Coordinates of C-alpha atoms and ligand atoms in Angstrom, one line a residue:
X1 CA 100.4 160.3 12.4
X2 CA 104.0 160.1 11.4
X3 CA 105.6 163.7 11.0
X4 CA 108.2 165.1 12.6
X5 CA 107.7 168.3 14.2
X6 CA 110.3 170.2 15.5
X7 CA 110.6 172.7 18.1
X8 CA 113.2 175.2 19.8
X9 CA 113.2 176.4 23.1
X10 CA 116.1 178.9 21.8
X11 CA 113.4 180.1 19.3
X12 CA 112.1 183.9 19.9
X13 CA 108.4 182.5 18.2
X14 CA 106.6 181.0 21.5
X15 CA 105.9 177.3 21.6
X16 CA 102.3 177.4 20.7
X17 CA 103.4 179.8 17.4
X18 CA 106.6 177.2 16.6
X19 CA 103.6 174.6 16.6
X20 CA 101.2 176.4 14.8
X21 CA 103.4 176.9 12.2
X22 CA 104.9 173.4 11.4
X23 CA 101.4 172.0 11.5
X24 CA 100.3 174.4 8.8
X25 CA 103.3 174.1 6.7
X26 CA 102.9 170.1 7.3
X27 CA 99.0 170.7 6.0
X28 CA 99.9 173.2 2.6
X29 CA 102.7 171.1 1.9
X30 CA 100.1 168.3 1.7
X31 CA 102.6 165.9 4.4
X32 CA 99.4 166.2 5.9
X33 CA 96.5 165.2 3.9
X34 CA 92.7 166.8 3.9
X35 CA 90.8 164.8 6.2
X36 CA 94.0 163.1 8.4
X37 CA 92.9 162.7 11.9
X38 CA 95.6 164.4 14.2
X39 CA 97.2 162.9 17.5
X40 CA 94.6 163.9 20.6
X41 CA 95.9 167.4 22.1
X42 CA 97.7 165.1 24.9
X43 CA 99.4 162.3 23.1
X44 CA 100.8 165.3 20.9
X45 CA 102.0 166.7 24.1
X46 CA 103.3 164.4 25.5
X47 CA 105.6 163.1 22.4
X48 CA 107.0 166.8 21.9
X49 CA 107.5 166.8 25.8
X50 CA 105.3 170.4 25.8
X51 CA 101.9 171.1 27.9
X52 CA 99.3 170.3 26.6
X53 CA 97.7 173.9 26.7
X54 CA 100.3 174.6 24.2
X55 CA 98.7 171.9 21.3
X56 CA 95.3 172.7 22.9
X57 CA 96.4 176.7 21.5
X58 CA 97.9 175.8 18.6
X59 CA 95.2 173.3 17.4
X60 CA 92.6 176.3 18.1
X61 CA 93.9 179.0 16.3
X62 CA 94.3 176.4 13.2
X63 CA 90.3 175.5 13.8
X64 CA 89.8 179.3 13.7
X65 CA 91.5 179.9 10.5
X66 CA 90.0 176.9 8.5
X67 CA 92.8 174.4 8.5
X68 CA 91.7 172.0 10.9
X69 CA 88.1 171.1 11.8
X70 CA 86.2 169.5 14.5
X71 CA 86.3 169.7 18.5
X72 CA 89.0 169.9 20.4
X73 CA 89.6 166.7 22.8
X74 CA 87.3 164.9 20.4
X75 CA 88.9 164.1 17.4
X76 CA 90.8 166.8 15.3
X77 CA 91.1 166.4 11.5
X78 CA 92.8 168.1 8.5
X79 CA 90.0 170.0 6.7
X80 CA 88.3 168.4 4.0
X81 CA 88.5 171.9 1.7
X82 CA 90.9 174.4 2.7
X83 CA 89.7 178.1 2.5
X84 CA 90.0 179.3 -1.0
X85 CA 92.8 181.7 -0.2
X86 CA 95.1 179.3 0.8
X87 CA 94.7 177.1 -2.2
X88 CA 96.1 179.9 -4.2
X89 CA 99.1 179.0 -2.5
X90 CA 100.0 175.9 -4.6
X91 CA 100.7 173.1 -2.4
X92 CA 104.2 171.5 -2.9
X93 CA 104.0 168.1 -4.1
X94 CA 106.1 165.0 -3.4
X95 CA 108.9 164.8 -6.3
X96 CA 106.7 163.6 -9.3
X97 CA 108.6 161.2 -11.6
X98 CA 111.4 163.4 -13.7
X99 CA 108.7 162.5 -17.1
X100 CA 105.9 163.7 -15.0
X101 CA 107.7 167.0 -14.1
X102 CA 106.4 169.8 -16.0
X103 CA 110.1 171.5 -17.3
X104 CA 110.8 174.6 -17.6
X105 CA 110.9 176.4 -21.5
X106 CA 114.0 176.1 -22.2
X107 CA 115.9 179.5 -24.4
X108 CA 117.0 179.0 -27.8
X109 CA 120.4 178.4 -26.1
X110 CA 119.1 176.1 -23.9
X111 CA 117.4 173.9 -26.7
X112 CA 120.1 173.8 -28.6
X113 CA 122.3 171.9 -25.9
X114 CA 120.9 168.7 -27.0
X115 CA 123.0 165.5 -27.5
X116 CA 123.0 165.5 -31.5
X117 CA 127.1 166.9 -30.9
X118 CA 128.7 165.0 -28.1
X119 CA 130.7 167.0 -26.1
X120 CA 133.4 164.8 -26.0
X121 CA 134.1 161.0 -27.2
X122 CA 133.1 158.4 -24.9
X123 CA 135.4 157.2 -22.6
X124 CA 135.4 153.7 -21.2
X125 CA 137.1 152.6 -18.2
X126 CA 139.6 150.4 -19.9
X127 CA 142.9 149.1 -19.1
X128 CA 144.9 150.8 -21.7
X129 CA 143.5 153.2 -23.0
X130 CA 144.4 155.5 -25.8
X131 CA 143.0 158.2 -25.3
X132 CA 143.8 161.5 -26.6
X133 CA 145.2 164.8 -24.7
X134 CA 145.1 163.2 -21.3
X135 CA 148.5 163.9 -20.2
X136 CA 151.5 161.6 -18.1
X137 CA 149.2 162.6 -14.6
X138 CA 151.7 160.6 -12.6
X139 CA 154.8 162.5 -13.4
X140 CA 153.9 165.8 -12.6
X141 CA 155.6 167.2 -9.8
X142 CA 153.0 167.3 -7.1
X143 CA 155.7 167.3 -4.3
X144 CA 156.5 170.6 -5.8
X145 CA 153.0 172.3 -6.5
X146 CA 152.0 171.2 -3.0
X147 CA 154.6 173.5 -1.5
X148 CA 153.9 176.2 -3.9
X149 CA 150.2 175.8 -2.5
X150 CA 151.3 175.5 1.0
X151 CA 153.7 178.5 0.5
X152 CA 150.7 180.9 -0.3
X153 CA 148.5 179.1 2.3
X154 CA 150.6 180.0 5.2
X155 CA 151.1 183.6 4.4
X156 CA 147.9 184.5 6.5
X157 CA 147.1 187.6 3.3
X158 CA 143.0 187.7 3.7
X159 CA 143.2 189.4 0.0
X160 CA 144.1 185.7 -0.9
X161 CA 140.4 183.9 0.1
X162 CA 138.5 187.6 -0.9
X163 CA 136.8 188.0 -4.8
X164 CA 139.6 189.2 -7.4
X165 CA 140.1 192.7 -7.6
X166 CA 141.7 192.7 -11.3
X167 CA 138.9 191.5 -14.2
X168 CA 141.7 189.8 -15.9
X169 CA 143.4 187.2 -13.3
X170 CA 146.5 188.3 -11.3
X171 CA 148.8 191.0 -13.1
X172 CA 151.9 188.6 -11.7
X173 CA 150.6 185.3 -13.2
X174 CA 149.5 187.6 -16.9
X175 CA 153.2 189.0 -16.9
X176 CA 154.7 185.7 -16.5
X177 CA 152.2 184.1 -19.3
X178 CA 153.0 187.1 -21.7
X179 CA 156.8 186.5 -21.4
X180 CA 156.2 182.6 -21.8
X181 CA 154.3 182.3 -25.0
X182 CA 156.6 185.4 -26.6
X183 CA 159.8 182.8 -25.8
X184 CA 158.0 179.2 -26.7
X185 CA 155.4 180.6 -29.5
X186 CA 156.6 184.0 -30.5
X187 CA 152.7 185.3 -29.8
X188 CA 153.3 189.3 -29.7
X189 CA 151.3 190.6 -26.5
X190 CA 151.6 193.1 -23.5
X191 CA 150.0 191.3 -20.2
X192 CA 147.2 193.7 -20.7
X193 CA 146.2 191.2 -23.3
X194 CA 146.3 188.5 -21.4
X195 CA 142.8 187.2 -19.8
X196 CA 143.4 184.2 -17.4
X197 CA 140.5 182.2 -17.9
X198 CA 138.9 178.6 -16.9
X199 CA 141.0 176.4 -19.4
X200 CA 140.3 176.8 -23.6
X201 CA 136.9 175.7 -23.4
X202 CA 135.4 178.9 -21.4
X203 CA 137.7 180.9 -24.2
X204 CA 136.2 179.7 -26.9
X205 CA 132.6 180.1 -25.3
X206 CA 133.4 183.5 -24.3
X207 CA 134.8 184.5 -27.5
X208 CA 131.9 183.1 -29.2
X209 CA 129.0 184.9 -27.4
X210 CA 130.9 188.2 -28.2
X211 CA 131.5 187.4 -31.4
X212 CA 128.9 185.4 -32.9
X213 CA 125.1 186.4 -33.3
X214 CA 122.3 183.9 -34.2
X215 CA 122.9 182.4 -37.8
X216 CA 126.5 183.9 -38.2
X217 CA 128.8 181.2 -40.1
X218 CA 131.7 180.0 -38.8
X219 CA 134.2 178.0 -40.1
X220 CA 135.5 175.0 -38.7
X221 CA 138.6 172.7 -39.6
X222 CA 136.8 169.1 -41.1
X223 CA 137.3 167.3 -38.9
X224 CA 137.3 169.2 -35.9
X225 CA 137.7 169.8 -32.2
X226 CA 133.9 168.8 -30.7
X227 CA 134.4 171.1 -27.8
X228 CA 134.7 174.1 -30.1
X229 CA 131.9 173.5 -32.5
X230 CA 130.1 172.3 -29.9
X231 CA 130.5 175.8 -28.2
X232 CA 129.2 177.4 -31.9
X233 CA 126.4 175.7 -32.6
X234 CA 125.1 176.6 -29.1
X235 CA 125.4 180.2 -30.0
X236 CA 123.4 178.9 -33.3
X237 CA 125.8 179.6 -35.7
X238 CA 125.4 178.0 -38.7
X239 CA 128.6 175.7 -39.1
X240 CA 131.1 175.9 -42.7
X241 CA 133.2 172.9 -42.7
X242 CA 136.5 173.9 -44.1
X243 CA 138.5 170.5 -45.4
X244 CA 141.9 169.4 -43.6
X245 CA 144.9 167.9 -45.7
X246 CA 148.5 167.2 -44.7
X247 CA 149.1 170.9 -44.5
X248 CA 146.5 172.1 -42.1
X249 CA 143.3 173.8 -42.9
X250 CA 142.9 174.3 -46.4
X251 CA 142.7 177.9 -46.9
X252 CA 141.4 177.7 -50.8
X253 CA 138.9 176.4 -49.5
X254 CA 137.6 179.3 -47.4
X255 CA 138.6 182.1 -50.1
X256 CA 136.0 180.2 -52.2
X257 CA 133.5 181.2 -50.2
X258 CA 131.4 184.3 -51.0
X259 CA 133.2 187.1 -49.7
X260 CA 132.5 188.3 -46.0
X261 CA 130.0 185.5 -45.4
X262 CA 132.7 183.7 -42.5
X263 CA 132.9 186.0 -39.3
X264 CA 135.2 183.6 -37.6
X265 CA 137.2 180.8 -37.8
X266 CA 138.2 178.1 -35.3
X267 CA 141.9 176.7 -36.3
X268 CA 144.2 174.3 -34.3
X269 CA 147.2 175.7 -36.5
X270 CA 150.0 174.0 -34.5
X271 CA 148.5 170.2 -34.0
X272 CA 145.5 170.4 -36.1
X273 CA 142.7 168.6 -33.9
X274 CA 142.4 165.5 -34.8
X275 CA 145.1 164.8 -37.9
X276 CA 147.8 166.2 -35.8
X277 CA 149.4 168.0 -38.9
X278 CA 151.2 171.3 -38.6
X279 CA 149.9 174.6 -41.0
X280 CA 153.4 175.7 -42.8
X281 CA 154.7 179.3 -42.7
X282 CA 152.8 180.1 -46.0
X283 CA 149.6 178.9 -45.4
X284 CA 149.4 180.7 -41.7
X285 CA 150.3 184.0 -43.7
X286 CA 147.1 183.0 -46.8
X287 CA 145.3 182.6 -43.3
X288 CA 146.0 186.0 -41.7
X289 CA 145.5 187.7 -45.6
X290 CA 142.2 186.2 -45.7
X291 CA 141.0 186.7 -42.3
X292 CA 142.0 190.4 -42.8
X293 CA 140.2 190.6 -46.6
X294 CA 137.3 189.3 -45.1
X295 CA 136.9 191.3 -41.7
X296 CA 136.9 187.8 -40.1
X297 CA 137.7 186.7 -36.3
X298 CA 140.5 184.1 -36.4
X299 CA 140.4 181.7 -33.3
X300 CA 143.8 180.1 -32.7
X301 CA 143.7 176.9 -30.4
X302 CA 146.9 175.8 -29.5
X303 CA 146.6 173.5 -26.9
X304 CA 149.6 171.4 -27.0
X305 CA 152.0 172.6 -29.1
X306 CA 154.4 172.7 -26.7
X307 CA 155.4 169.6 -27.5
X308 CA 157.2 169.3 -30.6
X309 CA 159.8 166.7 -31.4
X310 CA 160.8 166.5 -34.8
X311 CA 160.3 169.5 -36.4
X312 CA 161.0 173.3 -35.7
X313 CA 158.5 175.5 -33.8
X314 CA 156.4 177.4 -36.4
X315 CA 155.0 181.0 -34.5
X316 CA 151.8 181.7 -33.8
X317 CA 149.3 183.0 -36.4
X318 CA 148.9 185.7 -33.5
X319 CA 152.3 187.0 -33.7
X320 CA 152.6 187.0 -37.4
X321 CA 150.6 189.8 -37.9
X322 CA 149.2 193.1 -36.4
X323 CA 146.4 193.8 -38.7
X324 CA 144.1 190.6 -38.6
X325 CA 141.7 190.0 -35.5
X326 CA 143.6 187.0 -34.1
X327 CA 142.5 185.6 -30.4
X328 CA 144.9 183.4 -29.2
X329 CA 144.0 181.0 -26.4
X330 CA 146.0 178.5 -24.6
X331 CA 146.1 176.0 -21.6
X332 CA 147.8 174.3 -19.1
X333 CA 145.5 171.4 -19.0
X334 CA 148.1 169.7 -21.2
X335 CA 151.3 170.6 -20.1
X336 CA 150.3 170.5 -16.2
X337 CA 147.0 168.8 -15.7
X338 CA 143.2 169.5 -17.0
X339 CA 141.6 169.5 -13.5
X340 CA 143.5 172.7 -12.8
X341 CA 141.4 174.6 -15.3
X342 CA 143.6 177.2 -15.9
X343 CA 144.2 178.7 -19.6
X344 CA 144.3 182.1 -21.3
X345 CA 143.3 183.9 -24.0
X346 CA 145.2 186.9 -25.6
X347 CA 142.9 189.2 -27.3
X348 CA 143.8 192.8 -29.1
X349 CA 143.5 195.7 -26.5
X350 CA 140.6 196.9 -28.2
X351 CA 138.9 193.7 -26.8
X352 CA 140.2 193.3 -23.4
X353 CA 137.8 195.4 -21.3
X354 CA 134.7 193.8 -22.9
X355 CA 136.2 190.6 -22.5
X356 CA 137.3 190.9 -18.8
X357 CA 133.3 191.9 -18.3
X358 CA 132.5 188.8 -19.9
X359 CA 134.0 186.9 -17.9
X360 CA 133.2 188.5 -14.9
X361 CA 129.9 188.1 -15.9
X362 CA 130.4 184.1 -16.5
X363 CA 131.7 183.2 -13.2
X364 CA 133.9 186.2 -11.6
X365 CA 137.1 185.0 -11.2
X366 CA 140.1 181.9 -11.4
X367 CA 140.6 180.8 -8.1
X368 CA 143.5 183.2 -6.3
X369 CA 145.3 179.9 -4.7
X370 CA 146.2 178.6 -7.7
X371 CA 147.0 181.8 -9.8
X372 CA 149.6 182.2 -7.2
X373 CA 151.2 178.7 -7.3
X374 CA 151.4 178.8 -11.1
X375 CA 152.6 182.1 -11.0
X376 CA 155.6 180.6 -9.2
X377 CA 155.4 177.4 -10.8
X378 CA 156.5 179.4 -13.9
X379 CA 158.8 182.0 -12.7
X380 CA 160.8 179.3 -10.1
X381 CA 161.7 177.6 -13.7
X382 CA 159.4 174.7 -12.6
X383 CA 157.3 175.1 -16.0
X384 CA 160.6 175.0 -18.3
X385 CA 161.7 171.5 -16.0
X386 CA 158.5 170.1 -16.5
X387 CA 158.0 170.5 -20.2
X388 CA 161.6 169.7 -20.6
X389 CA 161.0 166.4 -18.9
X390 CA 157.7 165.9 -20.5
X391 CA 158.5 166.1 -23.8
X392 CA 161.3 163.7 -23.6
X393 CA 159.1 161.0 -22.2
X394 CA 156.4 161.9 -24.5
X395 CA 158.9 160.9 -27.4
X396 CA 160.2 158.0 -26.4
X397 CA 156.5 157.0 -25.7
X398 CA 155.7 158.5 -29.4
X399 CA 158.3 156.6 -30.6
X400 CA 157.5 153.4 -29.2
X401 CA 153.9 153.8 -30.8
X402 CA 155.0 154.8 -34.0
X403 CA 157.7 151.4 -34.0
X404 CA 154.8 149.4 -32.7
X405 CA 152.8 150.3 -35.7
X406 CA 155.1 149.5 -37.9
X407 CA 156.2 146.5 -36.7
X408 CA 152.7 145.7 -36.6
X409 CA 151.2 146.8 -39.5
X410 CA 153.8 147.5 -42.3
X411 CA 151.8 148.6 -45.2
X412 CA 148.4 149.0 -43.6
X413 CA 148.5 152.1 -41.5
X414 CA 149.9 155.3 -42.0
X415 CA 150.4 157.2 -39.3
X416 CA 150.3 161.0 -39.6
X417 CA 150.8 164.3 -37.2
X418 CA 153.1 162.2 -35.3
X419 CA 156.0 165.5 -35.1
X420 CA 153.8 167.5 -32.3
X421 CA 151.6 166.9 -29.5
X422 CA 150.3 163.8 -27.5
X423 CA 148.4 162.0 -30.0
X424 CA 148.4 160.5 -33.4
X425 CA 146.3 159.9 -35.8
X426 CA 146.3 156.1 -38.0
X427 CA 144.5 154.7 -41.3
X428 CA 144.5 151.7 -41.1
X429 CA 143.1 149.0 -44.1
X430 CA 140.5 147.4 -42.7
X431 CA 137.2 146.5 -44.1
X432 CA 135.6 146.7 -40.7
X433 CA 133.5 149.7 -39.9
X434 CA 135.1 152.3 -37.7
X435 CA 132.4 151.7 -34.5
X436 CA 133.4 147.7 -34.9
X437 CA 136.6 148.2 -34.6
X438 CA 136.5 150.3 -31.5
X439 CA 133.6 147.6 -30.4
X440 CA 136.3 145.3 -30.6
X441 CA 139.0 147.1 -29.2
X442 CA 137.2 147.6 -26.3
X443 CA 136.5 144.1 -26.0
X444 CA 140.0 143.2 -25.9
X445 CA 140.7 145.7 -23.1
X446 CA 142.2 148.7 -25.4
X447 CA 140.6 152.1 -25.9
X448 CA 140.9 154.1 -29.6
X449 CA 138.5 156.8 -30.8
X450 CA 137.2 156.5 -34.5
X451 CA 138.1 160.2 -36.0
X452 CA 134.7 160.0 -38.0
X453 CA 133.0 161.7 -35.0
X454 CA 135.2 164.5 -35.5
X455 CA 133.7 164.8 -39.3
X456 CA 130.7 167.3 -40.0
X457 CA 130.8 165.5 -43.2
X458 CA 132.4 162.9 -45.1
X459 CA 133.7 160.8 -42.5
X460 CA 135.9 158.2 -43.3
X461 CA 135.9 155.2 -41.3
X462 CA 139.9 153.5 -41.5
X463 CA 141.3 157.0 -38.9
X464 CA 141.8 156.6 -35.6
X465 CA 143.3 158.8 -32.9
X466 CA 145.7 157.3 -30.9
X467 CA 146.9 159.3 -27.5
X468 CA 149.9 158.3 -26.1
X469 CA 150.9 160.7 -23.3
X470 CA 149.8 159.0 -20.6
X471 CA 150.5 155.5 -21.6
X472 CA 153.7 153.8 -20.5
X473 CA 155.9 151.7 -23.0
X474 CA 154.9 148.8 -21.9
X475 CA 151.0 149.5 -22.4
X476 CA 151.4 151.3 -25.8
X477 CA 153.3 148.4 -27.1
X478 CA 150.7 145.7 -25.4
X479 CA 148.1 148.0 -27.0
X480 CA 149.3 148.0 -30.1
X481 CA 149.7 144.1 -30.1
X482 CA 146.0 143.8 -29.4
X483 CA 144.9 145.9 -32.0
X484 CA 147.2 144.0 -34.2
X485 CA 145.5 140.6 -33.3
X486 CA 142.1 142.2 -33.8
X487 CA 142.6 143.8 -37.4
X488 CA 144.6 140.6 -38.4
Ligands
LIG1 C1 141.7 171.1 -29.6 C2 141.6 171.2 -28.1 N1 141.5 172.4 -27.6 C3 141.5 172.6 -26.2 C4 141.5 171.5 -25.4 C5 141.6 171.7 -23.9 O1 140.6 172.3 -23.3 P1 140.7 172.9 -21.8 O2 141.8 173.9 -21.8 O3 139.3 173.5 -21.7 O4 140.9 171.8 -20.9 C6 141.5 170.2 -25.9 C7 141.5 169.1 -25.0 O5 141.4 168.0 -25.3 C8 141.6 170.1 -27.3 O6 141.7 168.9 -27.8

């Protein structure tokens, strides 16, 4: 017999109990099988290094109650049928194959998770790769953050490892937030608004199961952010693609639509997800007048705006109004890094207690170590440095991308939202298919993301998004010459 058995002398159970015990959890759990000879009472003994009056008691007790048969000293075996009591304890069975296993019913929620939307593109391991949104990872200041981390570690508080007291993340870190994005996006908030949450993507599932019901449209930019519609269609809204030109969401679009039929819609006014282009001043303000015509929830991503190069900051659709329900949510995956999942969302007062319950409810709290360290990572003028420093590098590297192109490709590509953000997007003519090309791409060693995933309909197949944040010169421009060989 090969099981191991253990038992402790430390143990308040006796021996003979400790013994009786792992044998007949050894015998339900079917390690040992109906009709398996045990060791004799003194081999047993002798491996566990016990008397053998101890087996000789345990085995007995397990004859009296049906789960062993036969005499003692003469051959003891697993009975053939266990007493019908315990087989209405279900046996646990060795891990059946995962196709075998019977799975549990999923909820509506849970079926609707299925891989028809990816959540994001895939990502090969490639050596340049131009991927979008991944930031310059080696430049930021980790000397710095370390300290900041170290600073808090020392100070010994206990509140500092103990669960969150305020719903809404640390009143120091919401103060500093509400006096950044009312100086770099002109966003109109007190820090009661402010909800520190896990990054944009918890926002926007938050704000959707408050917000959305079974069957609710929502409109979506075409093409759009995956993580955001992905988020929607969980909830099982029924999605409204809402066509993207050069200026942004089109909002003529929307006011076609029956009247009241949109509760919400998901916009990335400041970089539009993928296309990169900017909503003007006019259309944000057709946005807000619809939104507030129509009762409807406007979601305002703007998840790298802070990097803007050759154009001036437009505000935030949130601080262009008071009447329409906008929910402003940002992050500092871009400008610091995404691992940190740190973001917020700034919702209207009326909202913020039901929304700091939410999130409660999701998964308490942000961690208290890091609140702390961005806290002073912002007020210490680290943030300002950073993004200062960041979005100089990110333009010479934008700019290097946009001359490669050019020199590259002349007349075939046109290269659009290139004024804000850390991607791009290109058309280039080419008669290849969109998957090909990346096929190829990848084949050469280079990374690019065909935008037609980012289409709920009508997807073209010459645009391609093009990150360049966390490229250096020398790979962009390498990049680009490979691409150039393979579309030649
Ligand atoms: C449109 C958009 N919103 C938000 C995010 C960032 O999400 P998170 O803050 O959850 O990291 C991204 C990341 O790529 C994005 O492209």
């Amino acid at each position: 017999m090969d099981l191991v058995i253990s038992l402790e002398s430390n143990n308040v159970l006796p021996l003979h109990r400790q013994l009786y015990e792992e044998l007949r959890r050894a015998i339900l759990s079917a390690r040992l099988r109906p009709g398996e000879r045990l060791p004799s009472t003194r081999a047993l003994a002798s491996s566990l290094g016990i008397s053998r009056a101890t087996v000789t008691q345990s085995y007995e007790q397990l004859i009296s109650e049906g789960y062993l048969q036969g005499v003692v000293g003469s051959g003891t075996k697993v009975c053939v049928q266990l007493p019908d009591e315990l087989l209405r304890t279900a046996p646990v069975k060795a891990a059946a194959a995962p196709q075998q296993q019977r799975k549990p019913q999923l909820t509506r929620y849970g079926q609707s998770l299925d891989d028809s939307v990816p959540l994001e593109p895939p990502e090969p391991e490639l050596p340049i790769n131009f991927k979008s949104g991944r930031p310059a990872l080696e430049e930021f200041p980790l000397t710095q953050w370390r300290r900041l981390l170290l600073r808090h570690c020392r100070s010994d508080q206990a509140a500092l490892l103990d669960y969150a007291t305020n719903l809404r993340g640390l009143p120091e870190l919401r103060h500093a937030i509400a006096e950044h994005v009312a100086r770099s996006r002109a966003v109109r908030c007190t820090a009661e608004q402010v909800i520190i949450i896990n990054g944009s993507q918890q926002a926007i599932d938050l704000i959707t199961k408050l917000l959305i019901e079974r069957g609710d449209t929502v409109a979506v930019e075409n093409p759009g952010y995956l993580g955001a519609r992905r988020a929607f269609l969980a909830q099982g809204a029924k999605l409204q693609p809402i066509p993207v030109d050069e200026n942004g969401i089109v909002v003529e679009r929307l006011a076609a639509l029956p009247p009241q039929l949109v509760k919400l819609v998901y916009v990335t006014p400041s970089h539009q997800f993928p296309t990169g282009v900017v909503l003007p001043l006019a259309r944000r303000l057709e946005l807000l007048q619809w939104a507030e015509t129509n009762g409807a929830v406007i979601i305002e991503d703007d998840y790298d705006s802070e990097f803007r190069y050759d154009s001036r900051p437009i505000p935030a659709l949130q601080g262009l109004t008071e009447n329409a329900n906008v929910l402003y949510v940002g992050t500092f995956s871009k400008v610091l890094f995404p691992s940190l999942r740190i973001g917020y969302l700034v919702v209207p007062t009326s909202l913020t207690h039901v929304f700091a319950r939410a999130r409660w409810i999701a998964d308490r709290q942000t961690p208290t170590l890091e609140q702390l360290a961005l806290t002073d990572f912002i007020r210490e003028g680290h943030l300002d440095r950073h993004l200062r420093r960041m979005r100089t590098l990110y333009d010479k590297r934008r700019q290097v991308l946009v001359r490669a192109l050019r020199h590259h490709f002349g007349e075939r590509v046109s290269i659009l939202g290139e004024n804000t953000g850390m991607h791009l997007m290109v058309r280039w003519q080419t008669k290849l298919p969109a998957e090909e090309l990346v096929r190829r791409a990848a084949e050469a060693g280079v990374g690019i993301v065909s935008a037609a995933l980012y289409y709920l309909e009508r997807a073209p197949q010459d645009e391609f998004v093009l990150g360049y944040a966390g490229l250096s010169e020398r790979r962009i421009q390498e990049g680009v010459r490979r691409l150039a060989k393979i579309l030649s």
